[in-house]
Amino acid sequence: MATNGTHATNGTSSPDIILYTNHGCPWAHRAHIVIKELGLPYKEEIIDLDRPRDPWYLKVNPRGLVPSIRYNGEIITESLVVSQFLADAHQSHLIPPSTGAENALYRARVNFFADTFITKALPHIFGGWRAQTDSEKDEAAESLVSAVVKEIEPLFTWDAKKGPFFGGSEKVTLAEALTGPFVLRLLGLSKPEYGIASPKVLPLLHEKAPKFIAWASKVVEEPSVTYIWDEKKVAERSKARFAKLAAEKKL
Ligand SMILES: N[C@@H](CCC(=O)N[C@@H](CS)C(=O)NCC(=O)O)C(=O)O
């Protein structure tokens, strides 16, 4: 089991955290960003997703999915729940506490932003990867860009000169922690050299969703977002997985 991190940022004694993860999983990646932003020490247990889960892990998470965490002996599962829990348990720049209407409103905006990305854009990102012909990939690219323009671009209402992240924050917030793993994949795996997505995705986003691209370009530069990211490895594994699914006619 690997040990990471050195200190807690909030002045309280550090909790005992085990993160059950796989570095190729975007959902688990959310928890990595949160933990890194909080500066929390943790141990990690890599779960091999290429074979059936061991019985001990099914006791940790009966769904067999990553991420899960053990926090001072308590198990917490599901990436959104894990991320929100850690951010609430350790107050930081990620998200304000839920006390007071102003904070509650900010939290609602963060949640809406992340939810919009996941429900409106992500299905088209995945759709483009699964598509098997160039024209299907192009079609998914058009749908993705339309969704970003309609649903996400209007959410960038803050002055990005103050700070590039949600609400004009200079530091990554929970909005970026929840969406960053997918932003990395969108910007990284859409490069034409991988042949995973339509080559039109990035030029179209630059042309039609400038605020989104400016934000996304900053997100993928953050050390907390990139420290477990291996673009080439994820690209190769994704291609191999889609080729296998296509051969089994499961796409
Ligand atoms: N809704 C879950 C999704 C997690 C998820 O799908 N994890 C995948 C890896 S990216 C997994 O553990 N797959 C194992 C399997 O399906 O057997 C969350 O947000 O935590």
Short mmCIF file of C-alpha atoms and ligand atoms in Angstrom, two decimals:
data_model
loop_
_atom_site.label_atom_id
_atom_site.label_comp_id
_atom_site.label_asym_id
_atom_site.label_seq_id
_atom_site.Cartn_x
_atom_site.Cartn_y
_atom_site.Cartn_z
CA MET A 1 0.00 0.00 0.00
CA ALA A 2 1.47 3.37 -0.98
CA THR A 3 1.50 6.34 1.37
CA ASN A 4 1.02 9.83 -0.01
CA GLY A 5 0.77 13.39 1.26
CA THR A 6 2.47 14.94 4.23
CA HIS A 7 0.25 17.27 6.20
CA ALA A 8 -3.29 18.37 6.90
CA THR A 9 -4.04 22.00 6.11
CA ASN A 10 -6.71 22.73 8.69
CA GLY A 11 -4.66 22.57 11.84
CA THR A 12 -6.56 19.58 13.25
CA SER A 13 -4.96 16.17 13.65
CA SER A 14 -4.90 14.19 10.42
CA PRO A 15 -7.55 11.55 9.90
CA ASP A 16 -6.56 8.03 8.98
CA ILE A 17 -7.52 7.68 5.32
CA ILE A 18 -7.26 4.75 2.93
CA LEU A 19 -8.30 5.53 -0.64
CA TYR A 20 -9.33 2.48 -2.67
CA THR A 21 -8.70 3.59 -6.21
CA ASN A 22 -7.51 2.92 -9.70
CA HIS A 23 -5.55 5.67 -11.41
CA GLY A 24 -7.32 5.03 -14.73
CA CYS A 25 -10.78 5.69 -13.26
CA PRO A 26 -12.15 9.24 -13.69
CA TRP A 27 -14.58 8.82 -10.78
CA ALA A 28 -11.79 7.77 -8.41
CA HIS A 29 -9.73 10.64 -9.82
CA ARG A 30 -12.21 13.10 -8.26
CA ALA A 31 -11.25 11.89 -4.77
CA HIS A 32 -7.56 12.23 -5.62
CA ILE A 33 -8.03 15.89 -6.56
CA VAL A 34 -9.94 16.65 -3.36
CA ILE A 35 -7.42 14.88 -1.13
CA LYS A 36 -4.49 16.64 -2.81
CA GLU A 37 -6.15 20.06 -2.57
CA LEU A 38 -6.83 19.43 1.13
CA GLY A 39 -3.23 18.34 1.69
CA LEU A 40 -4.44 15.28 3.59
CA PRO A 41 -2.10 12.34 4.13
CA TYR A 42 -3.56 9.06 2.89
CA LYS A 43 -2.69 5.53 1.98
CA GLU A 44 -3.86 4.13 -1.30
CA GLU A 45 -4.92 0.67 -2.27
CA ILE A 46 -5.00 0.12 -6.01
CA ILE A 47 -7.91 -2.07 -7.08
CA ASP A 48 -7.29 -4.12 -10.23
CA LEU A 49 -10.41 -3.55 -12.32
CA ASP A 50 -9.39 -6.07 -14.96
CA ARG A 51 -10.35 -9.01 -12.81
CA PRO A 52 -13.24 -9.81 -10.46
CA ARG A 53 -13.10 -7.98 -7.14
CA ASP A 54 -11.62 -9.87 -4.20
CA PRO A 55 -14.14 -10.76 -1.47
CA TRP A 56 -12.38 -8.38 0.96
CA TYR A 57 -13.07 -5.45 -1.37
CA LEU A 58 -16.71 -6.42 -1.78
CA LYS A 59 -16.96 -6.08 1.99
CA VAL A 60 -15.57 -2.53 1.66
CA ASN A 61 -17.87 -1.68 -1.25
CA PRO A 62 -20.52 -4.27 -2.13
CA ARG A 63 -20.93 -2.56 -5.51
CA GLY A 64 -17.32 -3.43 -6.30
CA LEU A 65 -16.63 0.06 -7.66
CA VAL A 66 -13.86 2.56 -7.03
CA PRO A 67 -13.48 4.97 -5.38
CA SER A 68 -14.16 4.11 -1.75
CA ILE A 69 -12.45 5.52 1.30
CA ARG A 70 -11.93 4.31 4.83
CA TYR A 71 -11.92 7.44 7.00
CA ASN A 72 -11.03 6.83 10.63
CA GLY A 73 -12.53 3.36 10.18
CA GLU A 74 -15.73 4.51 8.43
CA ILE A 75 -16.34 3.39 4.85
CA ILE A 76 -17.65 5.95 2.36
CA THR A 77 -18.40 5.09 -1.28
CA GLU A 78 -19.44 6.89 -4.49
CA SER A 79 -17.16 9.60 -5.85
CA LEU A 80 -19.57 12.51 -5.35
CA VAL A 81 -20.33 11.48 -1.78
CA VAL A 82 -16.66 10.86 -0.97
CA SER A 83 -15.59 14.20 -2.47
CA GLN A 84 -18.32 16.19 -0.78
CA PHE A 85 -17.67 14.47 2.55
CA LEU A 86 -13.94 15.20 2.51
CA ALA A 87 -14.50 18.81 1.47
CA ASP A 88 -17.10 19.27 4.24
CA ALA A 89 -15.02 17.53 6.90
CA HIS A 90 -11.97 19.70 6.14
CA GLN A 91 -12.90 23.30 5.49
CA SER A 92 -10.86 24.84 2.70
CA HIS A 93 -10.94 26.84 -0.51
CA LEU A 94 -12.77 23.91 -2.16
CA ILE A 95 -16.23 24.81 -0.83
CA PRO A 96 -17.61 27.02 1.97
CA PRO A 97 -19.53 25.46 4.86
CA SER A 98 -23.29 25.15 4.37
CA THR A 99 -24.09 27.69 7.07
CA GLY A 100 -26.00 30.75 5.90
CA ALA A 101 -27.93 31.44 2.74
CA GLU A 102 -24.99 33.00 0.90
CA ASN A 103 -22.79 29.94 1.35
CA ALA A 104 -25.70 27.63 0.59
CA LEU A 105 -26.30 29.52 -2.65
CA TYR A 106 -22.64 29.26 -3.66
CA ARG A 107 -22.74 25.51 -2.92
CA ALA A 108 -25.89 25.19 -5.01
CA ARG A 109 -24.13 26.92 -7.92
CA VAL A 110 -21.12 24.62 -7.63
CA ASN A 111 -23.37 21.57 -7.55
CA PHE A 112 -25.37 22.78 -10.53
CA PHE A 113 -22.19 23.40 -12.52
CA ALA A 114 -20.82 19.92 -11.81
CA ASP A 115 -24.20 18.29 -12.38
CA THR A 116 -24.61 20.10 -15.70
CA PHE A 117 -21.21 18.92 -16.89
CA ILE A 118 -21.90 15.32 -15.90
CA THR A 119 -25.48 15.09 -17.16
CA LYS A 120 -25.33 17.29 -20.28
CA ALA A 121 -21.77 17.04 -21.66
CA LEU A 122 -20.35 13.73 -20.44
CA PRO A 123 -22.83 11.48 -22.28
CA HIS A 124 -21.72 13.09 -25.57
CA ILE A 125 -18.03 12.72 -24.67
CA PHE A 126 -18.54 9.00 -24.01
CA GLY A 127 -20.78 8.74 -27.09
CA GLY A 128 -17.99 10.07 -29.29
CA TRP A 129 -15.53 7.52 -27.88
CA ARG A 130 -17.95 4.63 -28.41
CA ALA A 131 -18.85 5.70 -31.95
CA GLN A 132 -17.29 3.39 -34.49
CA THR A 133 -17.32 5.36 -37.73
CA ASP A 134 -15.81 8.76 -38.48
CA SER A 135 -19.24 10.19 -39.27
CA GLU A 136 -20.69 8.93 -35.98
CA LYS A 137 -17.73 10.47 -34.15
CA ASP A 138 -18.29 13.77 -35.97
CA GLU A 139 -21.98 13.66 -35.07
CA ALA A 140 -21.15 13.10 -31.38
CA ALA A 141 -18.66 16.00 -31.57
CA GLU A 142 -21.41 18.30 -32.88
CA SER A 143 -23.77 17.16 -30.11
CA LEU A 144 -21.11 17.67 -27.47
CA VAL A 145 -20.25 21.16 -28.65
CA SER A 146 -23.95 22.13 -28.87
CA ALA A 147 -24.46 20.91 -25.30
CA VAL A 148 -21.41 22.81 -24.03
CA VAL A 149 -22.52 26.00 -25.83
CA LYS A 150 -26.11 25.73 -24.61
CA GLU A 151 -25.64 24.39 -21.09
CA ILE A 152 -22.14 25.17 -19.81
CA GLU A 153 -20.84 28.28 -21.57
CA PRO A 154 -23.59 30.46 -19.98
CA LEU A 155 -22.50 29.34 -16.49
CA PHE A 156 -19.18 31.22 -16.77
CA THR A 157 -20.62 34.41 -15.30
CA TRP A 158 -17.64 35.38 -13.16
CA ASP A 159 -14.75 37.65 -14.04
CA ALA A 160 -11.97 35.24 -15.04
CA LYS A 161 -9.43 38.03 -14.50
CA LYS A 162 -9.95 37.55 -10.73
CA GLY A 163 -9.13 33.87 -10.92
CA PRO A 164 -9.58 31.17 -13.56
CA PHE A 165 -11.62 28.72 -11.49
CA PHE A 166 -15.25 28.52 -10.42
CA GLY A 167 -16.65 31.85 -9.25
CA GLY A 168 -13.35 33.62 -10.03
CA SER A 169 -11.43 31.53 -7.48
CA GLU A 170 -7.65 31.55 -7.78
CA LYS A 171 -7.60 27.99 -6.48
CA VAL A 172 -9.32 24.85 -7.66
CA THR A 173 -12.80 24.44 -6.11
CA LEU A 174 -15.07 21.45 -5.71
CA ALA A 175 -16.52 22.30 -9.14
CA GLU A 176 -13.13 21.57 -10.71
CA ALA A 177 -12.50 18.52 -8.50
CA LEU A 178 -15.76 16.94 -9.68
CA THR A 179 -15.29 17.75 -13.36
CA GLY A 180 -11.48 17.85 -13.73
CA PRO A 181 -10.99 14.13 -14.47
CA PHE A 182 -13.39 14.44 -17.41
CA VAL A 183 -11.90 17.74 -18.58
CA LEU A 184 -8.49 16.05 -18.66
CA ARG A 185 -9.91 13.25 -20.77
CA LEU A 186 -11.83 15.62 -23.05
CA LEU A 187 -8.80 17.77 -23.80
CA GLY A 188 -6.27 14.90 -23.76
CA LEU A 189 -8.04 12.03 -25.49
CA SER A 190 -9.62 14.28 -28.16
CA LYS A 191 -6.17 14.86 -29.70
CA PRO A 192 -6.39 13.52 -33.27
CA GLU A 193 -3.26 11.36 -32.78
CA TYR A 194 -5.23 8.94 -30.58
CA GLY A 195 -8.14 8.41 -33.00
CA ILE A 196 -10.54 8.13 -30.03
CA ALA A 197 -12.73 11.18 -30.71
CA SER A 198 -13.54 13.22 -33.79
CA PRO A 199 -10.65 15.57 -34.74
CA LYS A 200 -13.33 18.30 -34.87
CA VAL A 201 -13.93 18.31 -31.08
CA LEU A 202 -11.15 20.65 -30.00
CA PRO A 203 -11.29 23.13 -32.92
CA LEU A 204 -15.09 23.37 -32.54
CA LEU A 205 -14.84 23.97 -28.79
CA HIS A 206 -12.20 26.66 -29.33
CA GLU A 207 -14.42 28.35 -31.90
CA LYS A 208 -17.79 28.06 -30.14
CA ALA A 209 -17.09 27.78 -26.40
CA PRO A 210 -14.19 30.14 -25.65
CA LYS A 211 -14.98 30.57 -21.94
CA PHE A 212 -15.24 26.84 -21.43
CA ILE A 213 -11.93 26.23 -23.21
CA ALA A 214 -10.16 28.99 -21.28
CA TRP A 215 -11.36 27.44 -18.00
CA ALA A 216 -10.63 23.86 -19.08
CA SER A 217 -7.11 24.79 -20.19
CA LYS A 218 -6.37 26.09 -16.68
CA VAL A 219 -7.93 23.05 -14.99
CA VAL A 220 -5.59 20.65 -16.82
CA GLU A 221 -2.52 22.61 -15.69
CA GLU A 222 -3.20 22.12 -11.98
CA PRO A 223 -0.86 19.72 -10.14
CA SER A 224 -3.74 18.31 -8.04
CA VAL A 225 -5.52 17.40 -11.27
CA THR A 226 -2.55 15.92 -13.10
CA TYR A 227 -0.52 14.05 -10.46
CA ILE A 228 -2.04 10.62 -11.18
CA TRP A 229 -2.73 11.27 -14.87
CA ASP A 230 -0.96 9.27 -17.54
CA GLU A 231 -2.56 10.40 -20.80
CA LYS A 232 -0.86 7.92 -23.13
CA LYS A 233 -1.62 4.97 -20.85
CA VAL A 234 -5.29 5.94 -20.49
CA ALA A 235 -5.56 6.54 -24.26
CA GLU A 236 -4.10 3.11 -25.04
CA ARG A 237 -6.30 1.35 -22.51
CA SER A 238 -9.41 3.19 -23.74
CA LYS A 239 -8.70 2.25 -27.35
CA ALA A 240 -8.10 -1.38 -26.39
CA ARG A 241 -11.33 -1.45 -24.36
CA PHE A 242 -13.42 0.01 -27.20
CA ALA A 243 -11.83 -2.39 -29.72
CA LYS A 244 -12.69 -5.35 -27.45
CA LEU A 245 -16.27 -4.14 -26.94
CA ALA A 246 -16.68 -3.60 -30.68
CA ALA A 247 -15.39 -7.12 -31.39
CA GLU A 248 -17.89 -8.49 -28.86
CA LYS A 249 -20.59 -6.28 -30.46
CA LYS A 250 -21.27 -4.67 -27.08
CA LEU A 251 -21.01 -1.05 -28.23
N1 LIG B 1 -21.03 6.14 -9.63
C1 LIG B 1 -19.72 5.66 -9.26
C2 LIG B 1 -19.02 5.18 -10.53
C3 LIG B 1 -17.69 4.54 -10.21
C4 LIG B 1 -17.23 3.63 -11.34
O1 LIG B 1 -17.94 3.39 -12.33
N2 LIG B 1 -16.00 3.10 -11.20
C5 LIG B 1 -15.54 2.14 -12.17
C6 LIG B 1 -14.12 2.42 -12.63
S1 LIG B 1 -14.04 3.96 -13.52
C7 LIG B 1 -15.46 0.77 -11.51
O2 LIG B 1 -15.14 0.66 -10.35
N3 LIG B 1 -15.74 -0.26 -12.29
C8 LIG B 1 -15.61 -1.59 -11.84
C9 LIG B 1 -16.61 -2.51 -12.43
O3 LIG B 1 -17.57 -2.03 -13.05
O4 LIG B 1 -16.46 -3.71 -12.27
C10 LIG B 1 -18.94 6.76 -8.58
O5 LIG B 1 -19.18 7.93 -8.92
O6 LIG B 1 -18.12 6.47 -7.70
#
